[in-house]
CSV table of C-alpha atoms in Angstrom, one decimal:
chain,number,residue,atom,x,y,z
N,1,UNK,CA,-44.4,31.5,-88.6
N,2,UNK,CA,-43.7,28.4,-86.1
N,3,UNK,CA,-41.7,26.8,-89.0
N,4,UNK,CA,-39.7,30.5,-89.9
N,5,UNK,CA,-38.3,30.3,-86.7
N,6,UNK,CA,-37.5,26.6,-87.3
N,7,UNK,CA,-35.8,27.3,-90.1
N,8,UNK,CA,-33.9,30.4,-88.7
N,9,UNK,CA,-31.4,29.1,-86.7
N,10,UNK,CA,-30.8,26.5,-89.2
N,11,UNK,CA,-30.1,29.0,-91.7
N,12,UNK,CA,-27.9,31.1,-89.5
N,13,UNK,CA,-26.1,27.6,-88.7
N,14,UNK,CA,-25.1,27.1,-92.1
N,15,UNK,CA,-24.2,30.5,-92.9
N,16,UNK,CA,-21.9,30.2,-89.1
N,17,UNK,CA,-19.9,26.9,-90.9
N,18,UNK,CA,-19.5,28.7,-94.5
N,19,UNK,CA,-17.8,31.3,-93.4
N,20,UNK,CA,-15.7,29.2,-90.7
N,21,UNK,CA,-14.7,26.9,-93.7
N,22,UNK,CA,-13.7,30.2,-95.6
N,23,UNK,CA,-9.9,30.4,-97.1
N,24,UNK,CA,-7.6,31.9,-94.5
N,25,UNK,CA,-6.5,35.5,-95.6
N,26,UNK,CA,-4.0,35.8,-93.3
N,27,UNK,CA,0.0,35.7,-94.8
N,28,UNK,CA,2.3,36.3,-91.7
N,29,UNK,CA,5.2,34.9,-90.5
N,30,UNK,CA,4.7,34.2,-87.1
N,31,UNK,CA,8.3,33.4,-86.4
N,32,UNK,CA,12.0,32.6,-87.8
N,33,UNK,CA,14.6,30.0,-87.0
N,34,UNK,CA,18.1,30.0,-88.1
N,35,UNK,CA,18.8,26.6,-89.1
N,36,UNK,CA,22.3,26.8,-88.9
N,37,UNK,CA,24.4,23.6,-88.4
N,38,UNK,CA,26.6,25.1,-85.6
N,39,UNK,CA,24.8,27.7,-83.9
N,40,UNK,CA,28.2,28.7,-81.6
N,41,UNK,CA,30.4,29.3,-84.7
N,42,UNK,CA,27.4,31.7,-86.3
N,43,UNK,CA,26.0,33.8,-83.7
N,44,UNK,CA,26.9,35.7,-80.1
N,45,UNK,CA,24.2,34.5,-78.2
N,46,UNK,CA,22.4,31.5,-78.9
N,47,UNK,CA,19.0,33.6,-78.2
N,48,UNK,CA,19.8,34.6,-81.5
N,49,UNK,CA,19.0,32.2,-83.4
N,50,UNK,CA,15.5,33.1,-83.1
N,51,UNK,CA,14.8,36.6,-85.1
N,52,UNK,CA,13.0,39.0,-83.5
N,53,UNK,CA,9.4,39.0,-84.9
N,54,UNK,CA,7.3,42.5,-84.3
N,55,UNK,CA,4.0,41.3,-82.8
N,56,UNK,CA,2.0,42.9,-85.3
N,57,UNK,CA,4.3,41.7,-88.0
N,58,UNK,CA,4.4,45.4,-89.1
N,59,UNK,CA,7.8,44.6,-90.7
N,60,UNK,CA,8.4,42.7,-93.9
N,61,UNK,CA,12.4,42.8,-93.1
N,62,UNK,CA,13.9,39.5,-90.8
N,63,UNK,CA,17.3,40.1,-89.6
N,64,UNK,CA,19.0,37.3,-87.6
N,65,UNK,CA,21.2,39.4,-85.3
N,66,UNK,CA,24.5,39.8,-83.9
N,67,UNK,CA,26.0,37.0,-86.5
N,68,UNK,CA,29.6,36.5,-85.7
N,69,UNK,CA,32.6,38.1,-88.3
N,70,UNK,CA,33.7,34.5,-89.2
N,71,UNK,CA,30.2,32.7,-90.0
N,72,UNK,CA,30.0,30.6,-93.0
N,73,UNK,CA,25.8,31.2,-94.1
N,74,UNK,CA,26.7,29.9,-97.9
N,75,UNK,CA,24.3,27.1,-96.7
N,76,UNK,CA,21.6,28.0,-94.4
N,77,UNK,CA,18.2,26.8,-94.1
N,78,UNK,CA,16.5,29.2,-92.2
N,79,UNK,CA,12.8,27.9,-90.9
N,80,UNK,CA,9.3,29.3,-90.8
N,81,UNK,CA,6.4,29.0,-88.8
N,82,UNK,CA,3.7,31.2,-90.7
N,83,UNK,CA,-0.1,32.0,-90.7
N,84,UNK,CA,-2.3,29.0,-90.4
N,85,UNK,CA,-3.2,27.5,-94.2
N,86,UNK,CA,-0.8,29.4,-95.9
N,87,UNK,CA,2.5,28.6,-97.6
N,88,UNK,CA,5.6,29.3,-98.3
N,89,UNK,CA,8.2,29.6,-101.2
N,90,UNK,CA,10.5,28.7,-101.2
N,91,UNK,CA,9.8,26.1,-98.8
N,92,UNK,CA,10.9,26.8,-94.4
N,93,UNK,CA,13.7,24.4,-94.3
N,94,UNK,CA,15.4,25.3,-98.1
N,95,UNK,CA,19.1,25.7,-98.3
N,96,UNK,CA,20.2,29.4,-99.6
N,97,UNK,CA,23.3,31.6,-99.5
N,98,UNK,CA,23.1,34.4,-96.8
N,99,UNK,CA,26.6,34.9,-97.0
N,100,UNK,CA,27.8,38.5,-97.1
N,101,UNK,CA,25.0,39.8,-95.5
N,102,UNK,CA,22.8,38.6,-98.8
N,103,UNK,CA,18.9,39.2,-98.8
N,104,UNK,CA,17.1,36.8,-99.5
N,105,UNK,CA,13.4,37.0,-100.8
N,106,UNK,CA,10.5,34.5,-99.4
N,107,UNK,CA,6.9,34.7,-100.0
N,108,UNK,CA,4.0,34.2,-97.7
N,109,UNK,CA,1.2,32.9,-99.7
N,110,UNK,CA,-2.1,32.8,-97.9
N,111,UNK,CA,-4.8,30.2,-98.0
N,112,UNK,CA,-7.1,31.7,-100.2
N,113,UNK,CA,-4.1,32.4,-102.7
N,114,UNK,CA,-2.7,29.4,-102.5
N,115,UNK,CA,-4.8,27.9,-105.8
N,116,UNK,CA,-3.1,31.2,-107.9
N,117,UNK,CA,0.4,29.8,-106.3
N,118,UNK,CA,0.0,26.3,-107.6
N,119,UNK,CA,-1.2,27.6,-111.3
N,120,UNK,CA,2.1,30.0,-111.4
N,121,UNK,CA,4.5,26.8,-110.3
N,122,UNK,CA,3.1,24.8,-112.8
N,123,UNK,CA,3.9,27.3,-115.3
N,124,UNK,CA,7.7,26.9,-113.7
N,125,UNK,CA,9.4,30.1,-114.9
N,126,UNK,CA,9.2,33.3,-113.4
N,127,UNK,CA,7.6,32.0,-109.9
N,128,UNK,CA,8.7,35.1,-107.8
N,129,UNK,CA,8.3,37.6,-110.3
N,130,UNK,CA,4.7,36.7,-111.0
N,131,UNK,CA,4.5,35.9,-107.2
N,132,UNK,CA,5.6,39.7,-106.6
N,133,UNK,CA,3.1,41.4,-109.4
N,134,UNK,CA,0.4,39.0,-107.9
N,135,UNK,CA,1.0,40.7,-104.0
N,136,UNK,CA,1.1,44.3,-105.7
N,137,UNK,CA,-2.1,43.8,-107.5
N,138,UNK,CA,-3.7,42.9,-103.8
N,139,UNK,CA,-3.7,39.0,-103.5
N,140,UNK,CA,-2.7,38.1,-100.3
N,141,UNK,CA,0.9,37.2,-100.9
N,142,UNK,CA,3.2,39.0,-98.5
N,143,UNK,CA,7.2,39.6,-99.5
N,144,UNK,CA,10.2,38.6,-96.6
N,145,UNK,CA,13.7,40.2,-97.1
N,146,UNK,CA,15.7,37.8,-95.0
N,147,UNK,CA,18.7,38.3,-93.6
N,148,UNK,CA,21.7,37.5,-91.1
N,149,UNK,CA,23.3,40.4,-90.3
N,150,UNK,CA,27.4,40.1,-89.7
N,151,UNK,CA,28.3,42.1,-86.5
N,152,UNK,CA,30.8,43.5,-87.7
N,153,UNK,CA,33.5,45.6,-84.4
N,154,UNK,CA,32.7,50.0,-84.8
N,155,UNK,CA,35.4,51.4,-86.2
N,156,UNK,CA,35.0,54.6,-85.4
N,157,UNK,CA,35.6,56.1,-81.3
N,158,UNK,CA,32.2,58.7,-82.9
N,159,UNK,CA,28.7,57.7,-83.8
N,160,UNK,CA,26.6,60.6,-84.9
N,161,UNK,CA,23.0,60.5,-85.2
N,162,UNK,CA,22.1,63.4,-87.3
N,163,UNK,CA,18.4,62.8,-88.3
N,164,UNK,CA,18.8,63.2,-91.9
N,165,UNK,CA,17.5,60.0,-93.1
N,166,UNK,CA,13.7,59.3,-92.8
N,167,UNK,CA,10.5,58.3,-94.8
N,168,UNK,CA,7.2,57.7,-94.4
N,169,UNK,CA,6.4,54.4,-93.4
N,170,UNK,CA,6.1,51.6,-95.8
N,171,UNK,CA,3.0,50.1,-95.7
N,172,UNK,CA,0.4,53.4,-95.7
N,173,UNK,CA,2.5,55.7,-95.7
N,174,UNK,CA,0.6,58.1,-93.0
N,175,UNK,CA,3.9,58.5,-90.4
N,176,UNK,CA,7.2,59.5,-90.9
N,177,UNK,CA,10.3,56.8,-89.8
N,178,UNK,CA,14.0,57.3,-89.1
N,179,UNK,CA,17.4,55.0,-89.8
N,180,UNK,CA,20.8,55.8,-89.7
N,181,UNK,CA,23.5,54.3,-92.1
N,182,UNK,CA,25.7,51.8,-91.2
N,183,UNK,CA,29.4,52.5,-90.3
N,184,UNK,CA,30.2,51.7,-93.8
N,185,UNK,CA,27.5,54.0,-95.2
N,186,UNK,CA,25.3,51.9,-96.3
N,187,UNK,CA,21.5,52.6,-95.2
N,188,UNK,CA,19.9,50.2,-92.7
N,189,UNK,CA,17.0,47.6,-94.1
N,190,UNK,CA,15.0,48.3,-90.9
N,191,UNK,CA,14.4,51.1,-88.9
N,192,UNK,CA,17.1,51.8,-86.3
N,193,UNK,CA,15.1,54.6,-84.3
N,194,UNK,CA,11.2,54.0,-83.2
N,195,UNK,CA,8.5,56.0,-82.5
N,196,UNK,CA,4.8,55.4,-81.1
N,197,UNK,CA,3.9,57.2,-84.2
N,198,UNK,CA,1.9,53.7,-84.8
N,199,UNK,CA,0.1,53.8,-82.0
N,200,UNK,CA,-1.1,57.5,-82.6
N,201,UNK,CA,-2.5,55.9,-85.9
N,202,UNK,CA,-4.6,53.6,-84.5
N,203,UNK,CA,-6.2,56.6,-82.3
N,204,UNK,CA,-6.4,59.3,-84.7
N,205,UNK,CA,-6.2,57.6,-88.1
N,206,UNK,CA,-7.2,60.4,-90.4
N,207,UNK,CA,-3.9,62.7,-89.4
N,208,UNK,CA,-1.7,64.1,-91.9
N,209,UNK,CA,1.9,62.6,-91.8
N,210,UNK,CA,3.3,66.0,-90.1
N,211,UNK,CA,0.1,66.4,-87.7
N,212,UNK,CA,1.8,63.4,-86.0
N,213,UNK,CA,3.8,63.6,-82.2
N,214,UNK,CA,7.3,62.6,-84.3
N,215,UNK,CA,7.9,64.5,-87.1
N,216,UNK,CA,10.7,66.0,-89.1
N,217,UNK,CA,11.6,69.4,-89.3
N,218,UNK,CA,13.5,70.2,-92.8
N,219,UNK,CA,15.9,72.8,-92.6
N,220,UNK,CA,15.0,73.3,-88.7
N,221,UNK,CA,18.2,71.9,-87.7
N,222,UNK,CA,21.4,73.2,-85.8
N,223,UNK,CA,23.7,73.7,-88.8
N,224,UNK,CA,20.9,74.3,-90.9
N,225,UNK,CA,19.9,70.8,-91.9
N,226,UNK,CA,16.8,68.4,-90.3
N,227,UNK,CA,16.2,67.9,-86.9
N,228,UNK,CA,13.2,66.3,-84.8
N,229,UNK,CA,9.9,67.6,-83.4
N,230,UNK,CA,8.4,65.6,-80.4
N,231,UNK,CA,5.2,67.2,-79.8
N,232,UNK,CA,2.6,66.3,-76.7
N,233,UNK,CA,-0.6,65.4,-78.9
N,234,UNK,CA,-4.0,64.8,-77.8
N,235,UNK,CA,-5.3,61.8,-79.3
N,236,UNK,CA,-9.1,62.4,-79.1
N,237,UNK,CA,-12.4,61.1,-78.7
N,238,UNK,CA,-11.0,57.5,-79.6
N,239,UNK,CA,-7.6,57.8,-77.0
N,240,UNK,CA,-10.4,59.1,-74.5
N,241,UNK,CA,-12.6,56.1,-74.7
N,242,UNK,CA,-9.7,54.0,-74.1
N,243,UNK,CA,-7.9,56.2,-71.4
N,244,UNK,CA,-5.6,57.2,-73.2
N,245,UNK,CA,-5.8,61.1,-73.3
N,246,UNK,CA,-2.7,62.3,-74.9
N,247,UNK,CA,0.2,61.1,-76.9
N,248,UNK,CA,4.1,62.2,-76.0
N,249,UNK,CA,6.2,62.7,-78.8
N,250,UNK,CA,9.0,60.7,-78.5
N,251,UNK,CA,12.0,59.0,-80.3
N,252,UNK,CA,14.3,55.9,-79.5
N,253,UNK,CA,17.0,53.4,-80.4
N,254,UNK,CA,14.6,50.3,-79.9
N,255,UNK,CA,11.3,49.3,-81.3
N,256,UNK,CA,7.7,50.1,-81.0
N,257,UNK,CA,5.3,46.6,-80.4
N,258,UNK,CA,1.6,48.1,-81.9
N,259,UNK,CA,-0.1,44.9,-80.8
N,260,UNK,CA,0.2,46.1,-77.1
N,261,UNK,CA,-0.1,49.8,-77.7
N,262,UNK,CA,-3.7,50.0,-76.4
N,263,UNK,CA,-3.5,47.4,-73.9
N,264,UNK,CA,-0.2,47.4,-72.0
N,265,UNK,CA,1.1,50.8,-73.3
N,266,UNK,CA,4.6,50.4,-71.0
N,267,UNK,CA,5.3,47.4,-72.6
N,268,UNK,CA,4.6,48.7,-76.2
N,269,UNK,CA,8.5,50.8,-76.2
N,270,UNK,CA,10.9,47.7,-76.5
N,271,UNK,CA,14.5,49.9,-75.5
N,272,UNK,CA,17.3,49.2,-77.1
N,273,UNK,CA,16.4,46.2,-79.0
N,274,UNK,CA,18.5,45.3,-82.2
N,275,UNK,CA,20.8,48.3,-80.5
N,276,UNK,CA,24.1,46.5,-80.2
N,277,UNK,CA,27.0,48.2,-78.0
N,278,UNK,CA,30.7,48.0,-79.6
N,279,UNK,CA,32.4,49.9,-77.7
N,280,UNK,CA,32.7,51.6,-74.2
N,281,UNK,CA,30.9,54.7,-74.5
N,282,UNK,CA,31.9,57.6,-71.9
N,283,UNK,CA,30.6,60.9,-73.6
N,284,UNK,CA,26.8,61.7,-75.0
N,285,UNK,CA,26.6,65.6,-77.0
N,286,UNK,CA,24.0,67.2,-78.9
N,287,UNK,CA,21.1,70.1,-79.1
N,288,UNK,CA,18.0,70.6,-78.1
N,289,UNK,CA,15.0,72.9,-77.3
N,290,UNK,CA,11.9,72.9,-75.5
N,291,UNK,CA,8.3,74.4,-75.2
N,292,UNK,CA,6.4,73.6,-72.5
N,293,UNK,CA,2.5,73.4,-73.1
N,294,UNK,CA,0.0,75.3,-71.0
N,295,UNK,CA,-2.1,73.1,-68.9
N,296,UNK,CA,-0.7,69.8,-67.4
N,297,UNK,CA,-3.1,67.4,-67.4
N,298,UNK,CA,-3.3,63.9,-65.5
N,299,UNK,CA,-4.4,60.7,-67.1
N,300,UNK,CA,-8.0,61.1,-66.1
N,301,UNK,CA,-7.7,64.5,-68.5
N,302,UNK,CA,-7.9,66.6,-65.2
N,303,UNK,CA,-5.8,69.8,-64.8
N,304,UNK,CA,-3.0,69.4,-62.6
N,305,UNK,CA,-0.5,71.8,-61.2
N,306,UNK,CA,2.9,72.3,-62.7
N,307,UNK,CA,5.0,72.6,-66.0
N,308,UNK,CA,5.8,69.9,-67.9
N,309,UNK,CA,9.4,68.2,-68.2
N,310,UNK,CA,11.0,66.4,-71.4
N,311,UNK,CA,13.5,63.8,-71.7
N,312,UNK,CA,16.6,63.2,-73.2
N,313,UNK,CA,19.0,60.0,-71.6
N,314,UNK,CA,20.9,57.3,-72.4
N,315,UNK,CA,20.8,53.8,-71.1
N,316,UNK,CA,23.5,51.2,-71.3
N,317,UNK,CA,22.4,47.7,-70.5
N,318,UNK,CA,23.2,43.7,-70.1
N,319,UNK,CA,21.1,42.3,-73.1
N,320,UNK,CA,20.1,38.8,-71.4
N,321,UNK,CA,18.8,38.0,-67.5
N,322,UNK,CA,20.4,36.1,-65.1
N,323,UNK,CA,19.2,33.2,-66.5
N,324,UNK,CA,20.6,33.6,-69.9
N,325,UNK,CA,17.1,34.7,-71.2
N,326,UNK,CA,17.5,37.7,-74.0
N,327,UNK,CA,15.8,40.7,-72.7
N,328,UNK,CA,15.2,44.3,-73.4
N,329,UNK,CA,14.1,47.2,-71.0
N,330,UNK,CA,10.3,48.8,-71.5
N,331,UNK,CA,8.6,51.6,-70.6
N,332,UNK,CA,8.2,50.2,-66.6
N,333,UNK,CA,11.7,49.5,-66.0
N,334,UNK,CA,13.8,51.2,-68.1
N,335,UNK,CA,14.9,53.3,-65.3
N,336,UNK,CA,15.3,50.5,-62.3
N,337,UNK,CA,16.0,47.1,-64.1
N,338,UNK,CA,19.2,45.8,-62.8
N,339,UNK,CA,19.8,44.7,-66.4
N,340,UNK,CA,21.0,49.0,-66.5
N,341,UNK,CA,24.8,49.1,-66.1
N,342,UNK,CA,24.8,52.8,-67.4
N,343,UNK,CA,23.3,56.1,-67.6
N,344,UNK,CA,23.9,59.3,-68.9
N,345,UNK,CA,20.8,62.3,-68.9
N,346,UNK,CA,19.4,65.7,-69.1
N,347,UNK,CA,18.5,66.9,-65.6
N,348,UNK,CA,18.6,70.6,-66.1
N,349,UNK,CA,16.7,71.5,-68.6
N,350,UNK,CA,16.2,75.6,-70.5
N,351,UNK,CA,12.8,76.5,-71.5
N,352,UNK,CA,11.0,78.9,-74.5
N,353,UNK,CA,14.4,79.3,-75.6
N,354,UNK,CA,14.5,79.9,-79.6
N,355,UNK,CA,18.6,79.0,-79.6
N,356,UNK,CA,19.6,75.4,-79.8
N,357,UNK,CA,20.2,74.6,-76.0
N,358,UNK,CA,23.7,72.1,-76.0
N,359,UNK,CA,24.1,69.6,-73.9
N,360,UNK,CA,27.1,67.2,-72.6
N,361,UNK,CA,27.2,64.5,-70.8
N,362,UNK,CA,29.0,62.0,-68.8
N,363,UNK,CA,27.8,58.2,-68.0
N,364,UNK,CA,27.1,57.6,-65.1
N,365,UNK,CA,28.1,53.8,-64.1
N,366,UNK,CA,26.3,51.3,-61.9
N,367,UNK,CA,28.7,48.8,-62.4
N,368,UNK,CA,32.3,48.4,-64.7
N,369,UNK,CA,32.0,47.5,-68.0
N,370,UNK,CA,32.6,43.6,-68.5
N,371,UNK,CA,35.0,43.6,-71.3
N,372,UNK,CA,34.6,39.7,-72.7
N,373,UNK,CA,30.4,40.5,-72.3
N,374,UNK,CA,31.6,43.7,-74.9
N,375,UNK,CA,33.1,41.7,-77.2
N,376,UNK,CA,30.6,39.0,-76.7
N,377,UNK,CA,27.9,41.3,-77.7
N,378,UNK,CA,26.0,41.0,-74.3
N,379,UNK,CA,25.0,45.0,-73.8
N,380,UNK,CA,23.1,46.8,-75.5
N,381,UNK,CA,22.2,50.7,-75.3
N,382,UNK,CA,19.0,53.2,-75.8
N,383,UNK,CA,19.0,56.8,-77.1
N,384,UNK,CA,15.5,57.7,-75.6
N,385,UNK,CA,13.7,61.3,-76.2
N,386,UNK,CA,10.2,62.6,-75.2
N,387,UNK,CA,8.6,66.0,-75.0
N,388,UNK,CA,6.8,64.8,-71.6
N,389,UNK,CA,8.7,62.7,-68.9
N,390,UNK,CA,5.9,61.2,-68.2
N,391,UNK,CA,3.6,60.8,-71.2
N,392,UNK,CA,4.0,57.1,-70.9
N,393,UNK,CA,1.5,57.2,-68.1
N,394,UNK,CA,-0.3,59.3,-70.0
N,395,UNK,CA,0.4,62.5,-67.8
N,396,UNK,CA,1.7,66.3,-69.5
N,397,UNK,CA,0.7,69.0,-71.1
N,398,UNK,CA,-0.9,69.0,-74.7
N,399,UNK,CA,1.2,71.1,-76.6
N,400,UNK,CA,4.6,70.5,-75.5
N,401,UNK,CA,7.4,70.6,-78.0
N,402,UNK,CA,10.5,69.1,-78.0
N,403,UNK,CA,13.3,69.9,-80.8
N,404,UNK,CA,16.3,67.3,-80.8
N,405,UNK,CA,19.6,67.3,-83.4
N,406,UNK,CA,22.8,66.0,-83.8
N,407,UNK,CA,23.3,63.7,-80.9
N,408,UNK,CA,26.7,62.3,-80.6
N,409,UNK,CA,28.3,59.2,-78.9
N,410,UNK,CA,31.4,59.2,-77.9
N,411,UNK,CA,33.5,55.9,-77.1
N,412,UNK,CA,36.5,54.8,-75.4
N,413,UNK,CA,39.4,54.1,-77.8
N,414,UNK,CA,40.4,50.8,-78.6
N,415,UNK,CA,43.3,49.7,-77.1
């Protein structure tokens, strides 16, 4: 017995270094560099030569932002830093042609798939073919669409966001996700419009796609197309153990960061990012209605007096800090940051109405527009909808529904 428990802790020793000395199954990249020889003459802001990276690398699409009209990108060498062990082809650092907005396709190869990547270059034909039939049969090989996209000046004095275009999500297709076509028509690579549809995944993981806070509602529309359904949604035994009771439905021009969903929920709603302003806007339109649920609730799940409110504004803001740092506005400031220039929202509000509710507004301004900051692409802007004001501190009623359609910006004319 005396030499069992010898033996024991050696054995649990050695199995403790095997699996430390394990491949690596990890095939991320961690972050994206331009690699452009003169970073003035290609981009905006210099900020932008970094792309912006989801925490959770939820996204297989890298865009390189707010790229000027006049870049040349026939040569650019755009570089990697990626998962720890794995590789990359073609190699961070190799010249390619991104000009005319071209994609370009990379491959994350993780450690443990790294000995299949050296038997398919030695066969040297066919490398990303066989590299993409390998990833779809489950090896850990990841596909990048790479990109720098031109900023090219809106046309139009209207943007109309109409909520026709979604999909469920790419990965596991359990959520539904919503992007609007570019000015030229062309549909966007990466999701314009986010939702913490993610996050409600990680809570309540077995949900059908349309048992989700932000869904679509075919046909349900104004003129008879598709609009969108915020719903207030409890999110269980799992959101309860976490304090996290219930889940606003809600929609935004921006992104949603899953990595800090669960732990810093305010900072999970990046506002505005990747949302570029063109143009001075002065008018918002659209339609809505809203349910109120039964019982408001607080963020200990008590009952609390009083009906619950949605929200519907706009928010026009100075995309870098005073100290030239880029930034974007989260669920804690997006109200008081003095990044906010503009703001234009819903204050009265008609309830349990079955007819579209319409709604106008006018921006309110905090400061003037700076017009070399326009044309220098320093603001950016936020759409931002949720069927309880205050679900992001986790207080409202479970039930609530808000029904949004056909929002419509409208800009300044060009001079």
């Amino acid at each position: 017995m005396r030499k069992l428990l010898f033996i024991l802790p050696m054995l649990l020793a050695l199995s403790s270094c095997i699996k430390d000395e394990l491949p690596n199954m990890e095939c991320d990249i961690i972050a994206a560099y331009a690699g452009v020889a003169d970073p003035d003459e290609v981009f905006f802001q210099l900020s932008d030569t970094i792309a912006p990276i989801n925490a959770d690398y939820a996204s297989s699409m890298i865009q390189f932002q707010r790229v000027t009209p006049w870049a040349d990108l026939t040569h650019a060498a755009p570089r990697f830093r990626i998962s720890e062990g794995a590789v990359l082809y073609p190699p961070s650092g190799t010249l390619r042609d991104f000009s005319n907005d071209t994609t370009q396709v990379y491959f994350c190869i993780a450690e443990d798939a790294v000995p299949l990547f050296e038997s398919i270059k030695a066969s040297g034909t066919q490398i990303e073919q066989k590299l993409f039939t390998a990833s779809q049969e489950g090896r850990h090989i990841r596909t990048y669409f790479v990109q720098y996209k031109h900023s090219a000046s809106q046309a139009s004095d209207i943007t109309e966001y109409p909520f026709e275009h979604y999909f469920l999500e790419l990965k596991k297709q359990k959520y539904y996700e919503w992007s609007d076509p570019y000015s030229d028509g062309t549909l966007r690579e990466v999701p314009n419009w986010a939702t913490a549809n993610a996050g409600f995944a990680t809570a309540r993981g077995s949900a059908l796609p349309d048992e989700y806070p932000t869904v679509p509602v075919k046909g349900g529309g104004v003129d008879g197309g598709d609009c969108v359904k915020l719903e207030t949604c409890s999110t269980g035994a799992f959101g309860q153990l976490f304090g996290l009771p219930l889940a606003a439905g809600n929609l935004y021009l921006g992104t949603f960061n899953l990595s800090q969903a669960l732990t810093n929920t305010l900072k999970a709603t990046r506002f505005g990012e990747n949302s570029t302003l063109e143009r001075v806007p002065i008018r918002m339109t659209g339609y809505y209605k809203y349910f109120p649920g039964e019982q408001m609730t607080d963020a200990m799940s008590n009952n609390i007096e009083g009906t619950d409110m949605p929200a519907l504004y706009c928010v026009v803001y100075r995309n870098h800090d005073a100290e030239g740092n880029a930034a974007v506005l989260y669920g804690d400031d997006v109200s008081d940051s003095p990044l906010v220039v503009a703001r234009a929202e819903v204050v009265e509000w008609q309830y349990d109405t079955e007819e579209w509710v319409p709604f106008s507004l006018e921006f309110s301004w905090r400061e003037p527009i700076d017009v070399a900051l326009l044309k220098a692409k320093g603001y950016n802007f936020a759409i931002i909808c949720s069927s309880s004001k205050d679900g992001a501190d986790f207080v409202g009623a479970v039930g609530s529904k808000l029904y949004v359609d056909n929002i419509t910006m409208y800009y300044e004319p060009e001079e």
